[in-house]
mmCIF file of C-alpha atoms in Angstrom:
data_model
loop_
_atom_site.group_PDB
_atom_site.id
_atom_site.type_symbol
_atom_site.label_atom_id
_atom_site.label_comp_id
_atom_site.label_asym_id
_atom_site.label_seq_id
_atom_site.Cartn_x
_atom_site.Cartn_y
_atom_site.Cartn_z
ATOM 1 C CA MET A 1 192.760 59.735 -97.195
ATOM 2 C CA HIS A 2 194.367 57.591 -100.049
ATOM 3 C CA LEU A 3 196.859 59.063 -102.723
ATOM 4 C CA PRO A 4 195.174 59.713 -105.983
ATOM 5 C CA PRO A 5 196.189 57.285 -108.874
ATOM 6 C CA ILE A 6 196.910 59.916 -111.363
ATOM 7 C CA ALA A 7 199.869 62.511 -111.079
ATOM 8 C CA LYS A 8 197.810 65.388 -112.270
ATOM 9 C CA ALA A 9 195.246 64.781 -109.416
ATOM 10 C CA PHE A 10 198.156 64.108 -106.987
ATOM 11 C CA PHE A 11 199.845 67.521 -107.490
ATOM 12 C CA ARG A 12 196.156 69.189 -107.049
ATOM 13 C CA VAL A 13 196.017 67.880 -103.697
ATOM 14 C CA THR A 14 199.558 68.556 -103.025
ATOM 15 C CA LEU A 15 199.051 72.088 -103.880
ATOM 16 C CA MET A 16 196.102 72.392 -101.261
ATOM 17 C CA PHE A 17 198.894 71.786 -98.640
ATOM 18 C CA PHE A 18 202.019 73.414 -99.593
ATOM 19 C CA GLN A 19 202.095 76.639 -101.643
ATOM 20 C CA SER A 20 205.405 75.655 -103.291
ATOM 21 C CA VAL A 21 207.011 72.312 -104.528
ATOM 22 C CA PHE A 22 210.531 71.786 -105.594
ATOM 23 C CA ASP A 23 212.571 68.879 -107.162
ATOM 24 C CA VAL A 24 216.014 68.709 -105.716
ATOM 25 C CA LYS A 25 217.379 67.207 -108.870
ATOM 26 C CA VAL A 26 215.935 70.266 -110.920
ATOM 27 C CA VAL A 27 217.503 72.794 -108.396
ATOM 28 C CA ALA A 28 220.777 70.753 -108.387
ATOM 29 C CA GLY A 29 221.191 71.469 -111.974
ATOM 30 C CA TYR A 30 221.750 75.188 -111.067
ATOM 31 C CA PHE A 31 225.043 73.683 -109.902
ATOM 32 C CA SER A 32 227.635 73.424 -112.535
ATOM 33 C CA GLY A 33 229.572 69.821 -112.440
ATOM 34 C CA LEU A 34 226.547 67.932 -111.624
ATOM 35 C CA ARG A 35 224.621 65.921 -114.157
ATOM 36 C CA ARG A 36 221.199 64.461 -113.880
ATOM 37 C CA PRO A 37 221.847 60.853 -114.237
ATOM 38 C CA GLU A 38 224.729 60.947 -111.534
ATOM 39 C CA LEU A 39 222.116 62.469 -109.149
ATOM 40 C CA GLY A 40 220.359 60.676 -106.273
ATOM 41 C CA LEU A 41 219.124 62.062 -102.801
ATOM 42 C CA SER A 42 222.056 59.993 -101.054
ATOM 43 C CA ARG A 43 224.797 61.522 -103.369
ATOM 44 C CA LEU A 44 223.605 65.142 -103.453
ATOM 45 C CA ALA A 45 223.586 64.647 -99.323
ATOM 46 C CA ARG A 46 227.078 63.171 -99.627
ATOM 47 C CA ILE A 47 228.359 66.145 -102.039
ATOM 48 C CA LEU A 48 226.708 68.584 -99.545
ATOM 49 C CA ASN A 49 227.951 66.916 -96.319
ATOM 50 C CA VAL A 50 224.604 66.663 -95.048
ATOM 51 C CA LYS A 51 223.947 63.289 -92.584
ATOM 52 C CA ARG A 52 221.220 61.016 -93.029
ATOM 53 C CA TYR A 53 219.333 60.621 -89.720
ATOM 54 C CA ARG A 54 219.234 56.910 -88.528
ATOM 55 C CA GLY A 55 216.735 55.036 -86.516
ATOM 56 C CA LEU A 56 213.938 56.157 -88.752
ATOM 57 C CA THR A 57 211.719 54.497 -91.226
ATOM 58 C CA ARG A 58 213.251 54.757 -94.682
ATOM 59 C CA GLN A 59 210.486 56.965 -95.799
ATOM 60 C CA GLY A 60 211.197 59.312 -92.591
ATOM 61 C CA SER A 61 214.837 59.129 -93.012
ATOM 62 C CA ASP A 62 214.380 60.293 -96.903
ATOM 63 C CA GLY A 63 211.968 62.930 -95.949
ATOM 64 C CA LEU A 64 214.075 64.621 -93.293
ATOM 65 C CA LEU A 65 217.311 63.910 -95.739
ATOM 66 C CA THR A 66 215.415 65.684 -98.674
ATOM 67 C CA VAL A 67 214.601 68.757 -96.217
ATOM 68 C CA ALA A 68 218.245 68.920 -95.263
ATOM 69 C CA VAL A 69 219.730 68.900 -98.794
ATOM 70 C CA PHE A 70 217.200 71.329 -100.228
ATOM 71 C CA ALA A 71 218.071 73.606 -97.383
ATOM 72 C CA GLU A 72 221.855 73.112 -97.712
ATOM 73 C CA MET A 73 221.175 73.778 -101.660
ATOM 74 C CA LYS A 74 219.233 76.955 -100.660
ATOM 75 C CA ILE A 75 222.031 78.414 -98.724
ATOM 76 C CA ALA A 76 224.645 77.586 -101.141
ATOM 77 C CA LEU A 77 222.597 79.281 -104.111
ATOM 78 C CA SER A 78 221.811 82.243 -102.171
ATOM 79 C CA SER A 79 225.747 83.007 -101.279
ATOM 80 C CA LYS A 80 227.646 85.211 -103.551
ATOM 81 C CA LYS A 81 229.997 82.274 -104.712
ATOM 82 C CA VAL A 82 229.161 78.511 -105.084
ATOM 83 C CA CYS A 83 231.768 76.084 -105.313
ATOM 84 C CA LEU A 84 230.710 72.484 -105.486
ATOM 85 C CA MET A 85 232.824 69.578 -106.881
ATOM 86 C CA GLY A 86 235.763 71.742 -107.405
ATOM 87 C CA SER A 87 233.900 74.100 -109.922
ATOM 88 C CA CYS A 88 232.681 77.812 -109.075
ATOM 89 C CA LYS A 89 230.280 80.198 -110.437
ATOM 90 C CA GLU A 90 228.329 83.462 -108.936
ATOM 91 C CA GLY A 91 225.288 82.779 -106.794
ATOM 92 C CA PHE A 92 222.008 84.264 -107.081
ATOM 93 C CA LYS A 93 219.231 85.669 -104.712
ATOM 94 C CA ASN A 94 215.884 84.502 -105.525
#
């Protein structure tokens, strides 16, 4: 199966396989002190102390890193208090 060439079609196919899709940069926006231009997957991983898996293809490594970063952000945001890069705020449960 080839990827659809148009974004709208791609998202339609994605929703066939996954009920929810999250953008880690958007989720990271819930942490005060993080600015979007500064964000990248590797930077978020460093901030959250998530290690990259070596020995995989770049795509495989990025995929595992994305899942681990998202899991850490979910844990941090669901806790009572979120402290990241020296700033703290009350967390929330979704």
